[in-house]
Coordinates of N, CA, C and O and ligand atoms in Angstrom, one line a residue:
M45 N 232.4 167.5 -102.1 CA 233.2 168.7 -102.0 C 232.5 169.7 -101.0 O 233.2 170.1 -100.0
V46 N 231.3 169.9 -101.2 CA 230.5 170.7 -100.2 C 230.6 170.1 -98.8 O 230.8 170.8 -97.8
R47 N 230.4 168.8 -98.8 CA 230.4 168.1 -97.5 C 231.8 168.3 -96.8 O 231.8 168.6 -95.6
A48 N 232.8 168.2 -97.6 CA 234.2 168.3 -97.0 C 234.4 169.7 -96.4 O 234.9 169.9 -95.4
V49 N 233.9 170.7 -97.2 CA 234.1 172.1 -96.7 C 233.3 172.3 -95.4 O 233.8 173.0 -94.5
L50 N 232.1 171.8 -95.4 CA 231.3 171.9 -94.2 C 231.9 171.3 -93.0 O 232.0 171.8 -91.9
A51 N 232.5 170.1 -93.3 CA 233.2 169.4 -92.2 C 234.3 170.2 -91.6 O 234.5 170.3 -90.4
L52 N 235.1 170.7 -92.6 CA 236.3 171.5 -92.2 C 235.8 172.7 -91.4 O 236.4 173.1 -90.4
G53 N 234.7 173.3 -91.9 CA 234.2 174.5 -91.2 C 233.8 174.1 -89.7 O 234.1 174.9 -88.8
A54 N 233.2 173.0 -89.6 CA 232.7 172.6 -88.3 C 233.9 172.3 -87.3 O 233.9 172.7 -86.2
V55 N 235.0 171.7 -87.9 CA 236.2 171.5 -87.1 C 236.8 172.8 -86.6 O 237.1 173.0 -85.5
A56 N 236.9 173.7 -87.6 CA 237.5 175.0 -87.3 C 236.7 175.7 -86.2 O 237.2 176.3 -85.3
A57 N 235.3 175.6 -86.3 CA 234.5 176.3 -85.3 C 234.7 175.7 -83.9 O 234.8 176.4 -82.9
L58 N 234.8 174.3 -83.9 CA 235.1 173.7 -82.6 C 236.4 174.1 -82.0 O 236.5 174.3 -80.8
V59 N 237.4 174.1 -82.8 CA 238.7 174.5 -82.3 C 238.7 176.0 -81.8 O 239.2 176.2 -80.7
A60 N 238.0 176.9 -82.5 CA 237.9 178.2 -82.1 C 237.2 178.3 -80.8 O 237.6 179.0 -79.8
L61 N 236.1 177.6 -80.6 CA 235.3 177.5 -79.4 C 236.2 177.0 -78.2 O 236.2 177.6 -77.2
A62 N 237.0 176.0 -78.5 CA 237.8 175.4 -77.4 C 238.9 176.4 -77.0 O 239.1 176.6 -75.8
V63 N 239.4 177.1 -78.0 CA 240.5 178.1 -77.6 C 239.9 179.2 -76.8 O 240.6 179.7 -75.9
V64 N 238.7 179.6 -77.0 CA 238.1 180.7 -76.3 C 237.5 180.2 -74.9 O 237.7 180.8 -73.9
V65 N 236.9 179.0 -74.9 CA 236.1 178.6 -73.7 C 237.0 177.9 -72.7 O 236.9 178.2 -71.5
V66 N 237.9 177.1 -73.2 CA 238.7 176.3 -72.2 C 239.4 177.2 -71.2 O 239.4 176.9 -70.0
P67 N 240.1 178.3 -71.6 CA 240.8 179.1 -70.6 C 239.8 179.7 -69.6 O 240.1 179.9 -68.4
M68 N 238.5 179.9 -70.0 CA 237.6 180.5 -69.1 C 237.1 179.5 -68.1 O 236.5 179.9 -67.1
L69 N 237.2 178.2 -68.4 CA 236.7 177.2 -67.4 C 237.8 176.9 -66.4 O 237.5 176.2 -65.4
R70 N 239.0 177.3 -66.6 CA 240.0 177.1 -65.6 C 239.7 177.7 -64.3 O 239.2 178.9 -64.3
P71 N 239.9 177.1 -63.1 CA 239.6 177.8 -61.9 C 240.6 179.0 -61.7 O 241.7 178.9 -62.1
P72 N 240.1 180.0 -61.0 CA 241.0 181.2 -60.8 C 242.2 180.8 -59.9 O 242.1 179.9 -59.1
G73 N 243.3 181.5 -60.1 CA 244.5 181.3 -59.3 C 244.4 182.1 -58.0 O 243.4 182.7 -57.8
P74 N 245.4 182.0 -57.2 CA 245.4 182.7 -55.9 C 245.4 184.2 -56.1 O 245.8 184.7 -57.1
R75 N 244.8 184.9 -55.1 CA 244.7 186.4 -55.2 C 246.1 187.0 -55.3 O 246.9 186.8 -54.4
P76 N 246.3 187.9 -56.3 CA 247.6 188.6 -56.3 C 247.7 189.6 -55.1 O 246.6 190.0 -54.6
L77 N 248.9 189.9 -54.7 CA 249.0 190.9 -53.6 C 248.9 192.3 -54.2 O 249.8 193.1 -54.4
F78 N 247.6 192.7 -54.4 CA 247.3 194.0 -55.0 C 247.6 195.1 -54.0 O 247.5 194.9 -52.8
Q79 N 248.0 196.2 -54.6 CA 248.2 197.4 -53.8 C 247.3 198.5 -54.3 O 246.7 198.4 -55.4
M80 N 247.1 199.6 -53.5 CA 246.2 200.6 -54.0 C 246.7 201.3 -55.2 O 247.9 201.4 -55.4
P81 N 245.8 201.7 -56.1 CA 246.2 202.3 -57.4 C 246.7 203.7 -57.4 O 246.6 204.4 -58.4
V82 N 247.2 204.1 -56.2 CA 247.6 205.5 -56.0 C 248.9 205.6 -55.3 O 249.4 204.5 -54.8
A83 N 249.5 206.7 -55.3 CA 251.0 206.9 -54.9 C 251.3 206.4 -53.5 O 250.5 206.6 -52.6
C84 N 252.4 205.7 -53.4 CA 253.0 205.2 -52.1 C 252.9 206.3 -51.0 O 253.3 207.4 -51.2
G85 N 252.3 205.9 -49.9 CA 252.3 206.7 -48.7 C 251.2 207.7 -48.6 O 251.0 208.3 -47.6
E86 N 250.4 207.8 -49.7 CA 249.2 208.7 -49.7 C 248.0 208.1 -49.1 O 247.7 206.9 -49.3
T87 N 247.2 208.9 -48.3 CA 245.9 208.4 -47.8 C 244.8 208.9 -48.7 O 244.7 210.0 -49.0
W88 N 244.0 207.9 -49.1 CA 242.8 208.2 -49.9 C 241.5 207.7 -49.3 O 241.6 206.8 -48.5
Q89 N 240.4 208.4 -49.6 CA 239.1 208.0 -49.2 C 238.5 207.1 -50.3 O 238.5 207.4 -51.4
L90 N 238.1 205.9 -49.8 CA 237.4 204.9 -50.7 C 236.0 204.9 -50.3 O 235.6 204.8 -49.1
G91 N 235.1 205.0 -51.3 CA 233.7 205.0 -51.0 C 232.8 204.4 -52.1 O 233.3 204.0 -53.2
T92 N 231.5 204.2 -51.7 CA 230.5 203.8 -52.6 C 229.2 204.4 -52.2 O 229.1 205.1 -51.3
Y93 N 228.2 204.1 -53.0 CA 226.9 204.7 -52.8 C 225.8 203.8 -53.5 O 226.2 203.0 -54.4
P94 N 224.5 204.0 -53.1 CA 223.5 203.1 -53.7 C 223.4 203.3 -55.2 O 223.5 204.4 -55.7
G95 N 223.4 202.1 -55.9 CA 223.3 202.1 -57.3 C 224.7 202.1 -58.0 O 224.7 202.1 -59.2
H96 N 225.7 202.2 -57.2 CA 227.1 202.1 -57.8 C 227.2 200.7 -58.3 O 226.9 200.4 -59.5
D97 N 227.7 199.7 -57.6 CA 227.6 198.3 -57.8 C 228.4 197.7 -56.6 O 229.3 198.3 -56.2
D98 N 227.9 196.5 -56.2 CA 228.7 195.9 -55.1 C 230.1 195.8 -55.4 O 230.5 195.4 -56.6
Y99 N 231.0 196.1 -54.5 CA 232.5 196.0 -54.6 C 233.1 197.1 -55.4 O 234.3 197.2 -55.4
D100 N 232.3 197.9 -56.1 CA 233.0 199.1 -56.8 C 233.5 200.1 -55.8 O 232.8 200.4 -54.8
V101 N 234.6 200.6 -56.1 CA 235.3 201.6 -55.2 C 235.6 202.9 -56.0 O 236.1 202.9 -57.1
D102 N 235.2 204.0 -55.3 CA 235.6 205.3 -55.9 C 236.7 205.9 -55.0 O 236.5 206.0 -53.7
F103 N 237.8 206.3 -55.6 CA 238.9 206.8 -54.8 C 238.9 208.4 -54.9 O 238.9 208.9 -56.0
F104 N 239.0 209.0 -53.8 CA 239.2 210.5 -53.7 C 240.4 210.8 -52.8 O 240.5 210.2 -51.7
P105 N 241.3 211.7 -53.2 CA 242.4 212.0 -52.3 C 241.9 212.7 -51.0 O 240.9 213.4 -51.1
T106 N 242.5 212.5 -49.9 CA 242.2 213.2 -48.7 C 242.9 214.5 -48.6 O 242.7 215.4 -47.7
D107 N 243.9 214.7 -49.5 CA 244.8 215.9 -49.5 C 245.0 216.4 -50.9 O 245.4 215.5 -51.7
G108 N 244.7 217.6 -51.2 CA 245.1 218.2 -52.5 C 244.0 217.8 -53.6 O 243.0 217.2 -53.3
E109 N 244.3 218.3 -54.7 CA 243.4 218.2 -55.9 C 243.4 216.7 -56.4 O 244.4 216.0 -56.4
A110 N 242.2 216.3 -56.9 CA 242.2 214.9 -57.5 C 242.7 215.0 -58.9 O 243.3 214.0 -59.4
W111 N 242.4 216.1 -59.6 CA 242.7 216.2 -61.1 C 244.2 215.8 -61.3 O 245.1 216.4 -60.7
G112 N 244.4 214.9 -62.2 CA 245.8 214.7 -62.7 C 246.6 213.8 -61.8 O 247.8 213.5 -62.2
R113 N 246.1 213.4 -60.7 CA 246.9 212.5 -59.8 C 247.3 211.2 -60.5 O 246.5 210.7 -61.2
P114 N 248.5 210.7 -60.2 CA 248.9 209.5 -60.9 C 248.0 208.3 -60.5 O 247.6 208.1 -59.4
V115 N 247.6 207.5 -61.5 CA 246.9 206.2 -61.3 C 248.0 205.1 -61.6 O 248.6 205.1 -62.7
L116 N 248.1 204.2 -60.7 CA 249.2 203.2 -60.7 C 248.6 201.8 -60.9 O 247.5 201.5 -60.4
A117 N 249.3 200.9 -61.6 CA 248.9 199.5 -61.7 C 249.0 198.9 -60.3 O 249.9 199.1 -59.5
S118 N 247.9 198.2 -59.9 CA 247.8 197.6 -58.6 C 248.8 196.4 -58.4 O 249.1 196.0 -57.3
Y119 N 249.1 195.8 -59.6 CA 249.9 194.6 -59.6 C 250.4 194.5 -61.0 O 249.9 195.0 -62.0
A120 N 251.5 193.7 -61.2 CA 252.0 193.5 -62.5 C 251.0 192.8 -63.4 O 250.2 192.0 -62.9
G121 N 251.1 193.0 -64.7 CA 250.2 192.3 -65.6 C 250.3 192.8 -67.0 O 251.3 193.5 -67.4
T122 N 249.3 192.4 -67.8 CA 249.3 192.8 -69.2 C 248.0 193.7 -69.5 O 246.9 193.3 -69.1
V123 N 248.2 194.8 -70.1 CA 247.1 195.7 -70.4 C 246.2 195.1 -71.5 O 246.7 194.7 -72.6
T124 N 244.9 194.8 -71.2 CA 244.0 194.3 -72.2 C 243.1 195.3 -72.8 O 242.5 195.1 -73.8
V125 N 242.8 196.4 -72.1 CA 242.1 197.5 -72.6 C 242.7 198.8 -72.2 O 243.1 199.0 -71.1
A126 N 242.9 199.7 -73.2 CA 243.4 201.1 -72.9 C 242.7 201.9 -73.9 O 243.1 202.0 -75.1
G127 N 241.5 202.5 -73.6 CA 240.7 203.2 -74.5 C 239.6 204.0 -73.9 O 239.7 204.5 -72.8
I128 N 238.5 204.0 -74.6 CA 237.3 204.8 -74.2 C 236.1 203.9 -74.0 O 235.8 203.1 -74.9
N129 N 235.5 204.0 -72.8 CA 234.3 203.2 -72.5 C 233.1 204.2 -72.5 O 233.2 205.2 -71.8
G130 N 232.1 204.0 -73.4 CA 231.0 205.0 -73.5 C 231.4 206.2 -74.2 O 231.9 206.1 -75.3
S131 N 231.3 207.4 -73.6 CA 231.8 208.6 -74.2 C 232.5 209.5 -73.2 O 232.3 209.3 -72.0
L132 N 233.3 210.4 -73.7 CA 234.2 211.1 -72.8 C 233.5 212.2 -72.0 O 233.8 212.5 -70.9
G133 N 232.5 212.9 -72.7 CA 231.9 214.1 -72.1 C 232.9 215.2 -72.2 O 233.9 215.2 -72.9
G134 N 232.7 216.3 -71.4 CA 233.6 217.5 -71.5 C 234.0 218.0 -70.1 O 234.2 219.2 -70.0
R135 N 234.3 217.1 -69.1 CA 234.7 217.6 -67.8 C 236.2 217.6 -67.7 O 236.8 216.5 -67.8
T136 N 236.8 218.8 -67.5 CA 238.2 218.9 -67.5 C 238.5 219.8 -66.3 O 237.6 220.4 -65.7
P137 N 239.8 219.9 -65.9 CA 240.2 220.8 -64.8 C 239.7 222.3 -65.0 O 239.4 223.0 -64.1
E138 N 239.7 222.7 -66.3 CA 239.3 224.0 -66.7 C 237.8 224.2 -66.7 O 237.3 225.3 -66.6
N139 N 237.1 223.1 -66.9 CA 235.6 223.1 -67.0 C 235.0 221.9 -66.3 O 234.5 221.0 -66.9
P140 N 235.2 221.9 -64.9 CA 234.8 220.7 -64.1 C 233.3 220.4 -64.2 O 233.0 219.2 -63.9
N141 N 232.5 221.3 -64.5 CA 231.1 221.1 -64.6 C 230.6 221.0 -66.1 O 229.4 221.2 -66.4
G142 N 231.5 220.7 -67.0 CA 231.2 220.5 -68.4 C 230.2 219.4 -68.6 O 229.8 218.7 -67.6
P143 N 229.8 219.1 -69.8 CA 228.9 218.0 -70.1 C 229.4 216.7 -69.6 O 230.6 216.3 -69.8
R144 N 228.5 215.9 -69.0 CA 228.8 214.6 -68.5 C 228.9 213.6 -69.7 O 228.0 213.7 -70.6
G145 N 229.8 212.7 -69.7 CA 229.9 211.6 -70.7 C 229.0 210.5 -70.2 O 228.3 210.5 -69.2
R146 N 229.2 209.3 -70.9 CA 228.6 208.1 -70.5 C 229.6 207.0 -70.2 O 230.8 207.1 -70.7
G147 N 229.3 206.1 -69.3 CA 230.2 205.0 -69.0 C 231.4 205.4 -68.3 O 231.5 206.4 -67.6
G148 N 232.5 204.7 -68.6 CA 233.8 204.8 -67.9 C 234.7 205.9 -68.4 O 235.8 206.1 -67.8
G149 N 234.4 206.4 -69.6 CA 235.4 207.4 -70.2 C 236.7 206.7 -70.5 O 236.7 205.5 -70.9
Y150 N 237.8 207.5 -70.4 CA 239.1 206.8 -70.6 C 239.3 205.8 -69.5 O 239.2 206.1 -68.3
W151 N 239.7 204.5 -70.0 CA 239.8 203.5 -69.0 C 240.9 202.5 -69.4 O 241.3 202.4 -70.5
V152 N 241.3 201.7 -68.3 CA 242.4 200.7 -68.5 C 241.9 199.4 -67.8 O 241.3 199.5 -66.7
K153 N 242.2 198.3 -68.4 CA 241.9 197.0 -67.8 C 243.3 196.3 -67.9 O 243.9 196.2 -68.9
I154 N 243.6 195.6 -66.7 CA 244.9 194.9 -66.7 C 244.6 193.4 -66.3 O 243.9 193.2 -65.3
D155 N 245.1 192.5 -67.1 CA 245.0 191.0 -66.8 C 246.3 190.6 -66.0 O 247.4 190.8 -66.4
H156 N 246.0 190.1 -64.8 CA 247.1 189.8 -63.9 C 247.4 188.3 -63.9 O 248.2 187.8 -63.0
G157 N 246.8 187.5 -64.8 CA 247.0 186.1 -64.8 C 246.1 185.4 -63.8 O 245.5 186.1 -62.9
G158 N 245.9 184.1 -63.9 CA 245.1 183.4 -62.9 C 243.6 183.9 -62.9 O 242.9 183.7 -61.9
R159 N 243.2 184.5 -64.1 CA 241.9 185.0 -64.2 C 241.5 186.2 -63.2 O 240.4 186.4 -62.9
W160 N 242.6 186.9 -62.8 CA 242.4 188.1 -62.0 C 242.6 189.3 -62.9 O 243.5 189.4 -63.7
E161 N 241.7 190.4 -62.7 CA 242.0 191.6 -63.4 C 241.5 192.8 -62.6 O 240.7 192.7 -61.7
T162 N 242.1 194.0 -63.0 CA 241.7 195.2 -62.3 C 241.3 196.2 -63.4 O 241.7 196.1 -64.6
Q163 N 240.4 197.1 -63.0 CA 239.9 198.2 -64.0 C 240.0 199.5 -63.4 O 239.8 199.7 -62.1
Y164 N 240.3 200.5 -64.2 CA 240.6 201.9 -63.8 C 239.8 202.8 -64.7 O 240.1 202.8 -65.9
L165 N 238.8 203.6 -64.2 CA 237.9 204.3 -65.0 C 238.0 205.9 -64.8 O 238.4 206.3 -63.7
H166 N 237.4 206.6 -65.7 CA 237.3 208.1 -65.7 C 238.6 208.8 -65.8 O 238.7 209.9 -65.2
L167 N 239.6 208.2 -66.4 CA 240.9 208.9 -66.5 C 240.8 210.2 -67.2 O 240.0 210.4 -68.1
L168 N 241.7 211.1 -66.9 CA 241.7 212.5 -67.4 C 242.0 212.5 -68.9 O 241.4 213.2 -69.7
E169 N 243.0 211.7 -69.3 CA 243.5 211.8 -70.7 C 243.6 210.3 -71.2 O 243.5 209.4 -70.5
P170 N 244.0 210.2 -72.5 CA 244.2 208.8 -73.0 C 245.2 208.1 -72.1 O 246.2 208.7 -71.7
P171 N 245.0 206.8 -71.9 CA 245.9 206.1 -71.0 C 247.3 206.2 -71.4 O 247.6 206.4 -72.6
L172 N 248.2 206.1 -70.4 CA 249.7 206.2 -70.7 C 250.3 204.9 -71.2 O 251.5 204.7 -71.4
V173 N 249.4 203.8 -71.2 CA 249.8 202.5 -71.6 C 249.0 202.1 -72.9 O 247.9 202.7 -73.1
R174 N 249.4 201.0 -73.6 CA 248.7 200.6 -74.7 C 248.3 199.1 -74.5 O 249.0 198.4 -73.8
E175 N 247.3 198.6 -75.3 CA 246.9 197.2 -75.2 C 248.0 196.3 -75.6 O 248.8 196.6 -76.5
G176 N 248.2 195.2 -74.8 CA 249.3 194.3 -75.0 C 250.5 194.6 -74.2 O 251.4 193.7 -74.2
Q177 N 250.6 195.8 -73.7 CA 251.8 196.2 -72.9 C 251.9 195.5 -71.6 O 250.9 195.4 -70.9
R178 N 253.1 195.1 -71.2 CA 253.3 194.5 -69.8 C 253.5 195.7 -68.9 O 254.2 196.7 -69.3
V179 N 252.9 195.7 -67.7 CA 253.2 196.8 -66.8 C 253.6 196.1 -65.5 O 253.3 195.0 -65.1
A180 N 254.4 196.9 -64.7 CA 254.9 196.5 -63.4 C 254.0 197.0 -62.3 O 253.2 198.0 -62.6
Q181 N 254.0 196.4 -61.2 CA 253.3 196.9 -60.0 C 253.8 198.3 -59.8 O 255.0 198.6 -59.7
G182 N 252.9 199.3 -59.6 CA 253.2 200.6 -59.3 C 253.5 201.5 -60.5 O 253.8 202.7 -60.3
E183 N 253.5 200.9 -61.7 CA 253.8 201.7 -62.9 C 252.6 202.6 -63.2 O 251.4 202.2 -63.0
Q184 N 252.9 203.9 -63.6 CA 251.8 204.8 -63.8 C 251.1 204.4 -65.2 O 251.8 204.3 -66.2
I185 N 249.7 204.3 -65.1 CA 249.0 203.9 -66.3 C 248.1 205.1 -66.8 O 247.6 205.1 -67.9
G186 N 247.9 206.1 -66.0 CA 247.1 207.2 -66.4 C 247.0 208.3 -65.3 O 247.9 208.2 -64.3
R187 N 246.1 209.2 -65.4 CA 245.9 210.3 -64.4 C 244.5 210.4 -64.1 O 243.6 210.2 -64.9
V188 N 244.2 210.8 -62.8 CA 242.8 210.9 -62.3 C 242.1 212.0 -63.1 O 242.6 213.1 -63.2
G189 N 240.9 211.7 -63.6 CA 240.0 212.7 -64.3 C 238.6 212.5 -64.0 O 238.2 211.9 -62.9
S190 N 237.8 212.9 -64.9 CA 236.3 212.9 -64.7 C 235.6 212.6 -66.1 O 234.5 213.1 -66.3
T191 N 236.3 211.8 -66.9 CA 235.6 211.5 -68.2 C 234.6 210.4 -68.0 O 234.6 209.7 -67.0
G192 N 233.6 210.3 -68.9 CA 232.6 209.3 -68.8 C 231.5 209.9 -67.8 O 231.4 211.1 -67.6
N193 N 230.8 208.9 -67.2 CA 229.7 209.3 -66.3 C 230.3 209.5 -64.9 O 230.2 208.7 -64.1
S194 N 230.8 210.7 -64.7 CA 231.5 211.0 -63.4 C 231.0 212.4 -63.0 O 231.0 213.4 -63.7
G195 N 230.7 212.5 -61.7 CA 230.3 213.8 -61.1 C 231.4 214.7 -60.8 O 231.3 215.9 -61.0
A196 N 232.5 214.1 -60.3 CA 233.7 214.9 -59.8 C 234.9 214.1 -60.1 O 234.8 212.9 -60.2
P197 N 236.1 214.7 -60.2 CA 237.3 213.9 -60.5 C 237.5 212.9 -59.4 O 237.6 213.2 -58.3
H198 N 237.7 211.6 -59.9 CA 238.0 210.5 -58.9 C 238.4 209.3 -59.8 O 238.3 209.4 -61.0
L199 N 238.8 208.3 -59.1 CA 239.2 207.1 -59.8 C 238.1 206.0 -59.4 O 238.0 205.7 -58.2
H200 N 237.4 205.5 -60.4 CA 236.6 204.3 -60.2 C 237.4 203.1 -60.4 O 238.1 202.9 -61.5
Y201 N 237.4 202.1 -59.5 CA 238.3 201.0 -59.5 C 237.6 199.7 -59.1 O 236.7 199.7 -58.2
E202 N 238.0 198.6 -59.8 CA 237.4 197.3 -59.5 C 238.5 196.2 -59.6 O 239.4 196.3 -60.3
Q203 N 238.3 195.2 -58.8 CA 239.1 193.9 -58.9 C 238.1 192.8 -59.3 O 237.0 192.7 -58.7
R204 N 238.5 192.0 -60.2 CA 237.6 190.9 -60.7 C 238.4 189.6 -60.6 O 239.5 189.5 -61.0
R205 N 237.6 188.5 -60.3 CA 238.2 187.2 -60.3 C 237.3 186.3 -61.2 O 236.1 186.2 -60.9
G206 N 237.8 185.8 -62.3 CA 236.9 185.1 -63.2 C 235.9 186.1 -63.7 O 236.1 187.2 -64.2
W207 N 234.6 185.7 -63.7 CA 233.5 186.5 -64.2 C 233.1 187.6 -63.2 O 232.4 188.5 -63.5
D208 N 233.5 187.4 -61.9 CA 232.9 188.2 -60.8 C 233.7 189.3 -60.3 O 234.9 189.2 -60.1
K209 N 233.0 190.4 -60.0 CA 233.6 191.4 -59.1 C 233.8 190.9 -57.8 O 232.9 190.1 -57.3
V210 N 234.8 191.2 -57.1 CA 235.0 190.7 -55.7 C 235.4 191.9 -54.8 O 235.8 193.0 -55.3
E211 N 235.4 191.7 -53.5 CA 235.8 192.8 -52.6 C 237.3 193.1 -52.9 O 238.1 192.2 -53.1
T212 N 237.6 194.4 -53.0 CA 238.9 194.8 -53.3 C 239.8 194.5 -52.1 O 239.4 194.8 -50.9
F213 N 241.0 194.0 -52.3 CA 242.0 193.8 -51.3 C 243.2 194.7 -51.6 O 243.6 194.8 -52.7
F214 N 243.8 195.3 -50.5 CA 245.0 196.0 -50.7 C 246.0 195.6 -49.7 O 245.7 195.6 -48.5
D215 N 247.2 195.3 -50.1 CA 248.3 194.9 -49.2 C 247.9 193.7 -48.4 O 248.3 193.6 -47.2
G216 N 247.1 192.9 -49.0 CA 246.7 191.6 -48.3 C 245.4 191.8 -47.4 O 245.0 190.8 -46.8
S217 N 244.8 193.0 -47.3 CA 243.7 193.1 -46.4 C 242.4 193.6 -47.2 O 242.6 194.4 -48.1
P218 N 241.2 193.1 -46.8 CA 240.0 193.6 -47.5 C 239.7 195.0 -47.2 O 240.0 195.5 -46.1
S219 N 239.2 195.7 -48.3 CA 239.0 197.2 -48.1 C 237.8 197.5 -47.2 O 237.7 198.6 -46.7
G220 N 236.9 196.6 -47.1 CA 235.6 196.8 -46.4 C 234.5 197.4 -47.3 O 233.4 197.6 -46.8
I221 N 234.8 197.7 -48.5 CA 233.8 198.2 -49.4 C 233.2 197.0 -50.1 O 233.8 196.4 -51.0
T222 N 232.0 196.7 -49.7 CA 231.3 195.4 -50.2 C 230.0 195.8 -50.8 O 230.0 195.8 -52.1
T223 N 229.0 196.0 -50.1 CA 227.7 196.2 -50.7 C 227.5 197.7 -51.1 O 228.2 198.6 -50.6
D224 N 226.6 197.9 -52.1 CA 226.3 199.3 -52.5 C 224.9 199.7 -51.9 O 224.3 200.6 -52.5
D225 N 224.5 199.1 -50.9 CA 223.1 199.4 -50.4 C 223.0 200.7 -49.6 O 222.0 201.1 -49.2
R226 N 224.2 201.3 -49.3 CA 224.2 202.6 -48.6 C 225.5 203.3 -49.0 O 226.4 202.7 -49.5
E227 N 225.5 204.6 -48.6 CA 226.7 205.4 -48.9 C 227.7 205.3 -47.7 O 227.3 205.5 -46.6
Y228 N 228.9 205.0 -47.9 CA 229.9 204.9 -46.8 C 231.3 205.0 -47.4 O 231.5 204.8 -48.6
T229 N 232.3 205.3 -46.5 CA 233.7 205.5 -47.0 C 234.6 204.8 -45.9 O 234.2 204.6 -44.8
V230 N 235.8 204.5 -46.4 CA 236.9 204.1 -45.5 C 238.1 204.9 -46.0 O 238.2 205.4 -47.1
R231 N 239.1 205.1 -45.1 CA 240.3 205.8 -45.4 C 241.5 204.8 -45.3 O 241.6 204.0 -44.4
L232 N 242.3 204.7 -46.4 CA 243.4 203.8 -46.4 C 244.7 204.4 -46.9 O 244.6 205.3 -47.8
M233 N 245.8 204.0 -46.5 CA 247.1 204.5 -47.0 C 247.7 203.5 -48.0 O 247.7 202.3 -47.8
S234 N 248.2 204.1 -49.1 CA 248.7 203.3 -50.2 C 250.1 202.7 -49.8 O 251.0 203.5 -49.3
N235 N 250.2 201.4 -50.0 CA 251.6 200.8 -49.9 C 252.1 200.3 -51.2 O 252.8 199.3 -51.3
N236 N 251.7 201.1 -52.3 CA 252.1 200.7 -53.7 C 253.4 201.4 -53.9 O 253.6 202.4 -54.6
C237 N 254.4 200.8 -53.3 CA 255.8 201.4 -53.2 C 256.9 200.7 -54.0 O 258.0 201.0 -53.8
A238 N 256.4 199.8 -54.8 CA 257.4 199.0 -55.5 C 258.2 199.8 -56.6 O 259.4 199.5 -56.8
A239 N 257.5 200.7 -57.3 CA 258.1 201.3 -58.5 C 259.2 202.4 -58.1 O 259.1 202.9 -57.0
Ligands
ZN346 ZN1 232.5 204.6 -59.3

């Protein structure tokens, strides 16, 4: 009896392992045609700085306030995370120099299939989407804020393929934000115009 239970347990463990591991071993699919996570036609400054992380991008608007600007899905997919990373802190439009939080604050992660995903951090308020929800390209998922470990209101954004962060591509072109070994910026116009 004990032996049978142990054997069943072992089989169950193997099946669970296969269910989790096998999809992770699949090769990534082709890169989705990502668009910038901000409104159609707007020009934003994309930047990084030493100690950020290679390929991480911080978005700041070139016109107007950052607070509350719409954050859009770069591509259609399924929301896998919509919650709090680290701690929120107390930075708001009314109190922009309030206590800094930790980590990403309010954030969203979207699975685009083919082992591609995007991440959106430091949102102002709880995300406008929930885990498991399907989103369309250009659908609003949140608003720009400064929750978590953030100096000023901006959107921290990443694209990942499989396990790895990769250079962000927008509208089929590489952003040019690659290494974090120095501070630099580029300016790009959003063509996230589907919605
Ligand atoms: Zn960042």
